[in-house]
Amino acid sequence: MSKSLPMSEGVFTDIESLRSLLDAVPHPIFIKDDQTRWVVVNEMMCQLMNRGYDDLVGQFDEAFFPREQIDVFRSNDLHVLATGEINENEELFSDGDGRLRTIVTRKKRVLLTNGVRLLVGCITDISDFRCAEALIRHHADHDALTGLANRRSFRNRIEEHSARANRSSSGFAILLVDLDDFKPVNDIYGHAAGDSVLCEVSRRLEKVVRKGDTVARLGGDEFAIAAETKRSPATEASRLASRVIAAIRKPIMVGEVSIEVGASIGIAKSSVDGNTAEGLLHAADLAMYRGKHEGRGTYRFFSPEMDIEVREQIALETEFRKAVAGGEIQPYYQPLISLVDNQLLGFEILARWHHSERGLIPPDMFIPLAEKLGLISGLSLSLLRRAGEDAKTWPDHLRLSLNISPFQLSDPTLPIALIGVLNEVGFPPGRLEVEITESALVSDLSSAKAILTSFQNLGIRVALDDFGTGYSSLHHLRELRFDTIKIDRSFVQSIRTNPESEMIVNAILGLARNLGISATAEGIENTDVLQHMTDGGAKVGQGYYFGKATPASDVPSVIQRIRGKQSHGNTG
């Protein structure tokens, strides 16, 4: 029996022209290279596979004609030959001048160009269609890059593990494995290197699990394992998690580059932490994120408290979004006092959220939320806008100090956004000081330097906040030009009880004098500390001794109170 292959003759120098020809053929046709990677598929093949052209091309798959079945022939040009007949025996086809171009058998066609062998498949009978159906099922259940089970298949495997566990009165655990420090691999070495790392991780996972366990790639750099536990679920899962972490931690060679990643693992136990695939995956996911939060490179078991915490966190995030949109986050103002002549210099803007039910929510709870949700820039600009409006009724020499998040310092448009708000409310740039922490400088010093220089070119002062708590303070002082350094309150408040703190504060004050930088002492709460900071040369003081953060409605009384103290010749 023979099957007709209605293919036209021609020589092709590019893939697009070959694809155009094959699209006209009324049979599903594919071409693969000797690594079993799809090179070209025609429209009929895409319809059969129910996948787009770009989804297929470039992917590896050995379900059709494994590489060991491919015969090797050599040729100079890529040819698709005229219509031929598929017989029971092999037929050789030439391009008319006697040179061998292709070999066709009942199941495969090998087409060669420039010494590279290409495999051409044409599905024309029922056995081929069955093979195609098997391939479709394979793609539906497996990850295209690593060949591991995918999320859909893994959920089914969990149900199978659950059924076996019920029959044998045993159990199983779900380990959710998320790679640590994987994003920089793609950013630095490219996505091809990232793919190589993911493939190597998948191989290592398959080596450390036991027979009967299931390994899957759920997406991105997230993997999962369903592991049988017979005697001691917690102990067996812990041992497997430790083996996984140790295996992934070993360097991965990509070409001549050694790449290191780690893994954080969340563990959920069957029956105890969930009865369904989605329930167990959710529990393992919560445990994994707890591990990420607590230090990475470790594993954590799920506990019910994690679910409660996440639900509360989601509720808080929802309420925070509404609070930002509704202007509920208000600016409060803490005085900045000159330690030279006791004058009020201005106020630091501090965000405060008074929740209708939760009460006063501290900034160290909602500022990280703003950063996580991508709302920090909008919040900062809103606070500055409201502060600028409030300051219209204050003496026109008073300045404002605004904290800038490390996330904002990576945005080159930040100076333009700030100056836009200042122009909008009519607040002079020379009366604004932005405060940044050293942690904001660590990731990209050059970008930070450009942004800080832009601030100063616009007339905005720049302060280095929490000085002394970073990792490279002297380096930053050398590379960047700050107008002010703010001594961290932890050192200021302990100078009378901790000799090391006193030495650090004295060293910072001496450094500021020698560099000609103004020093602000945070956290001044009593006269002893005030006197020490004044004698040491600090120019500006801030803390409860001078006043706590207050709403705009109370600022006039603060101004009057400090003026009254100044008229009596003291700040006490």
GROMACS .gro file of C-alpha atoms in nm, residues 260-463:
model
  204
  260GLU     CA    1   2.537   2.887   4.215
  261VAL     CA    2   2.175   2.891   4.323
  262GLY     CA    3   2.002   2.770   4.635
  263ALA     CA    4   1.658   2.641   4.727
  264SER     CA    5   1.387   2.716   4.979
  265ILE     CA    6   1.139   2.436   5.044
  266GLY     CA    7   0.791   2.424   5.190
  267ILE     CA    8   0.653   2.090   5.308
  268ALA     CA    9   0.291   1.980   5.345
  269LYS     CA   10   0.188   1.637   5.478
  270SER     CA   11  -0.105   1.444   5.336
  271SER     CA   12  -0.425   1.424   5.542
  272VAL     CA   13  -0.276   1.653   5.808
  273ASP     CA   14  -0.231   1.968   5.596
  274GLY     CA   15  -0.481   1.905   5.319
  275ASN     CA   16  -0.697   1.646   5.148
  276THR     CA   17  -0.680   1.773   4.790
  277ALA     CA   18  -0.401   1.849   4.547
  278GLU     CA   19  -0.474   2.221   4.553
  279GLY     CA   20  -0.497   2.224   4.932
  280LEU     CA   21  -0.161   2.051   4.974
  281LEU     CA   22   0.008   2.272   4.714
  282HIS     CA   23  -0.131   2.581   4.885
  283ALA     CA   24  -0.004   2.464   5.224
  284ALA     CA   25   0.341   2.383   5.085
  285ASP     CA   26   0.350   2.723   4.913
  286LEU     CA   27   0.281   2.904   5.241
  287ALA     CA   28   0.553   2.705   5.416
  288MET     CA   29   0.799   2.778   5.136
  289TYR     CA   30   0.741   3.154   5.161
  290ARG     CA   31   0.790   3.135   5.536
  291GLY     CA   32   1.129   2.975   5.468
  292LYS     CA   33   1.214   3.250   5.217
  293HIS     CA   34   1.122   3.514   5.471
  294GLU     CA   35   1.323   3.356   5.750
  295GLY     CA   36   1.651   3.317   5.568
  296ARG     CA   37   1.634   3.106   5.250
  297GLY     CA   38   1.830   2.791   5.184
  298THR     CA   39   1.614   2.600   5.429
  299TYR     CA   40   1.285   2.413   5.460
  300ARG     CA   41   0.974   2.472   5.666
  301PHE     CA   42   0.673   2.256   5.745
  302PHE     CA   43   0.326   2.400   5.704
  303SER     CA   44   0.136   2.499   6.018
  304PRO     CA   45  -0.224   2.631   6.038
  305GLU     CA   46  -0.098   2.963   6.176
  306MET     CA   47   0.063   3.033   5.839
  307ASP     CA   48  -0.274   3.027   5.667
  308ILE     CA   49  -0.421   3.263   5.925
  309GLU     CA   50  -0.127   3.502   5.886
  310VAL     CA   51  -0.158   3.502   5.507
  311ARG     CA   52  -0.532   3.572   5.522
  312GLU     CA   53  -0.469   3.860   5.760
  313GLN     CA   54  -0.192   3.986   5.533
  314ILE     CA   55  -0.420   3.977   5.229
  315ALA     CA   56  -0.690   4.163   5.423
  316LEU     CA   57  -0.436   4.424   5.534
  317GLU     CA   58  -0.309   4.468   5.178
  318THR     CA   59  -0.664   4.523   5.054
  319GLU     CA   60  -0.731   4.779   5.327
  320PHE     CA   61  -0.399   4.950   5.259
  321ARG     CA   62  -0.479   4.991   4.889
  322LYS     CA   63  -0.805   5.157   4.985
  323ALA     CA   64  -0.628   5.375   5.240
  324VAL     CA   65  -0.377   5.501   4.983
  325ALA     CA   66  -0.649   5.565   4.725
  326GLY     CA   67  -0.863   5.743   4.985
  327GLY     CA   68  -0.584   5.958   5.124
  328GLU     CA   69  -0.600   5.796   5.469
  329ILE     CA   70  -0.219   5.784   5.502
  330GLN     CA   71  -0.140   6.124   5.648
  331PRO     CA   72   0.183   6.320   5.692
  332TYR     CA   73   0.291   6.385   6.050
  333TYR     CA   74   0.572   6.624   6.132
  334GLN     CA   75   0.865   6.586   6.374
  335PRO     CA   76   1.071   6.898   6.455
  336LEU     CA   77   1.431   6.945   6.340
  337ILE     CA   78   1.616   7.175   6.578
  338SER     CA   79   1.940   7.367   6.529
  339LEU     CA   80   2.178   7.271   6.810
  340VAL     CA   81   2.379   7.585   6.737
  341ASP     CA   82   2.113   7.850   6.816
  342ASN     CA   83   1.808   7.641   6.920
  343GLN     CA   84   1.601   7.753   6.621
  344LEU     CA   85   1.334   7.542   6.455
  345LEU     CA   86   1.474   7.445   6.114
  346GLY     CA   87   1.182   7.243   5.981
  347PHE     CA   88   1.010   6.908   6.004
  348GLU     CA   89   1.067   6.553   5.890
  349ILE     CA   90   0.761   6.410   5.711
  350LEU     CA   91   0.653   6.081   5.870
  351ALA     CA   92   0.367   5.867   5.736
  352ARG     CA   93   0.088   5.770   5.977
  353TRP     CA   94  -0.209   5.543   5.917
  354HIS     CA   95  -0.502   5.561   6.157
  355HIS     CA   96  -0.717   5.259   6.076
  356SER     CA   97  -1.085   5.283   6.166
  357GLU     CA   98  -1.083   4.941   6.336
  358ARG     CA   99  -0.717   4.845   6.388
  359GLY     CA  100  -0.617   5.181   6.531
  360LEU     CA  101  -0.273   5.332   6.464
  361ILE     CA  102  -0.076   5.100   6.234
  362PRO     CA  103   0.302   5.154   6.265
  363PRO     CA  104   0.502   5.255   5.955
  364ASP     CA  105   0.728   4.951   5.982
  365MET     CA  106   0.418   4.745   5.901
  366PHE     CA  107   0.266   4.939   5.611
  367ILE     CA  108   0.575   5.088   5.442
  368PRO     CA  109   0.697   4.737   5.341
  369LEU     CA  110   0.342   4.681   5.211
  370ALA     CA  111   0.369   4.993   4.998
  371GLU     CA  112   0.700   4.869   4.857
  372LYS     CA  113   0.567   4.519   4.794
  373LEU     CA  114   0.251   4.644   4.621
  374GLY     CA  115   0.438   4.900   4.410
  375LEU     CA  116   0.262   5.191   4.582
  376ILE     CA  117   0.558   5.351   4.755
  377SER     CA  118   0.629   5.616   4.492
  378GLY     CA  119   0.267   5.724   4.477
  379LEU     CA  120   0.251   5.735   4.856
  380SER     CA  121   0.569   5.945   4.884
  381LEU     CA  122   0.447   6.195   4.626
  382SER     CA  123   0.108   6.217   4.797
  383LEU     CA  124   0.271   6.285   5.135
  384LEU     CA  125   0.498   6.550   4.982
  385ARG     CA  126   0.204   6.716   4.806
  386ARG     CA  127   0.001   6.736   5.128
  387ALA     CA  128   0.303   6.853   5.327
  388GLY     CA  129   0.368   7.126   5.072
  389GLU     CA  130   0.010   7.246   5.107
  390ASP     CA  131   0.035   7.237   5.487
  391ALA     CA  132   0.361   7.434   5.483
  392LYS     CA  133   0.200   7.731   5.303
  393THR     CA  134   0.084   7.862   5.642
  394TRP     CA  135   0.421   7.812   5.815
  395PRO     CA  136   0.715   8.052   5.830
  396ASP     CA  137   0.877   8.046   5.486
  397HIS     CA  138   1.223   7.947   5.615
  398LEU     CA  139   1.111   7.608   5.748
  399ARG     CA  140   1.221   7.309   5.544
  400LEU     CA  141   1.076   6.964   5.490
  401SER     CA  142   1.262   6.633   5.500
  402LEU     CA  143   1.122   6.337   5.303
  403ASN     CA  144   1.232   5.973   5.328
  404ILE     CA  145   1.296   5.795   4.997
  405SER     CA  146   1.260   5.416   4.973
  406PRO     CA  147   1.540   5.206   4.820
  407PHE     CA  148   1.286   5.093   4.560
  408GLN     CA  149   1.237   5.452   4.447
  409LEU     CA  150   1.608   5.517   4.408
  410SER     CA  151   1.615   5.286   4.106
  411ASP     CA  152   1.369   5.509   3.921
  412PRO     CA  153   1.553   5.770   3.709
  413THR     CA  154   1.232   5.976   3.677
  414LEU     CA  155   1.208   6.032   4.054
  415PRO     CA  156   1.376   6.378   4.055
  416ILE     CA  157   1.137   6.496   3.781
  417ALA     CA  158   0.838   6.361   3.975
  418LEU     CA  159   0.946   6.537   4.296
  419ILE     CA  160   1.013   6.870   4.128
  420GLY     CA  161   0.675   6.841   3.956
  421VAL     CA  162   0.498   6.813   4.293
  422LEU     CA  163   0.701   7.101   4.437
  423ASN     CA  164   0.607   7.324   4.143
  424GLU     CA  165   0.245   7.216   4.176
  425VAL     CA  166   0.217   7.326   4.540
  426GLY     CA  167   0.461   7.618   4.512
  427PHE     CA  168   0.720   7.482   4.757
  428PRO     CA  169   1.080   7.587   4.676
  429PRO     CA  170   1.320   7.296   4.605
  430GLY     CA  171   1.578   7.457   4.831
  431ARG     CA  172   1.353   7.392   5.130
  432LEU     CA  173   1.333   7.017   5.065
  433GLU     CA  174   1.577   6.754   5.185
  434VAL     CA  175   1.546   6.388   5.079
  435GLU     CA  176   1.671   6.116   5.311
  436ILE     CA  177   1.804   5.784   5.186
  437THR     CA  178   1.949   5.486   5.371
  438GLU     CA  179   2.272   5.309   5.284
  439SER     CA  180   2.078   4.997   5.186
  440ALA     CA  181   1.940   5.197   4.894
  441LEU     CA  182   2.292   5.240   4.757
  442VAL     CA  183   2.411   4.882   4.768
  443SER     CA  184   2.237   4.735   4.460
  444ASP     CA  185   2.330   5.000   4.202
  445LEU     CA  186   2.561   5.275   4.323
  446SER     CA  187   2.606   5.436   3.980
  447SER     CA  188   2.230   5.478   3.926
  448ALA     CA  189   2.187   5.611   4.279
  449LYS     CA  190   2.469   5.858   4.222
  450ALA     CA  191   2.304   5.990   3.907
  451ILE     CA  192   1.970   6.038   4.081
  452LEU     CA  193   2.122   6.205   4.388
  453THR     CA  194   2.321   6.439   4.165
  454SER     CA  195   1.997   6.529   3.984
  455PHE     CA  196   1.837   6.616   4.318
  456GLN     CA  197   2.122   6.847   4.409
  457ASN     CA  198   2.127   7.009   4.064
  458LEU     CA  199   1.761   7.095   4.122
  459GLY     CA  200   1.849   7.254   4.457
  460ILE     CA  201   1.720   6.966   4.671
  461ARG     CA  202   1.942   6.870   4.965
  462VAL     CA  203   2.039   6.505   5.022
  463ALA     CA  204   2.084   6.336   5.362
   0.00000   0.00000   0.00000
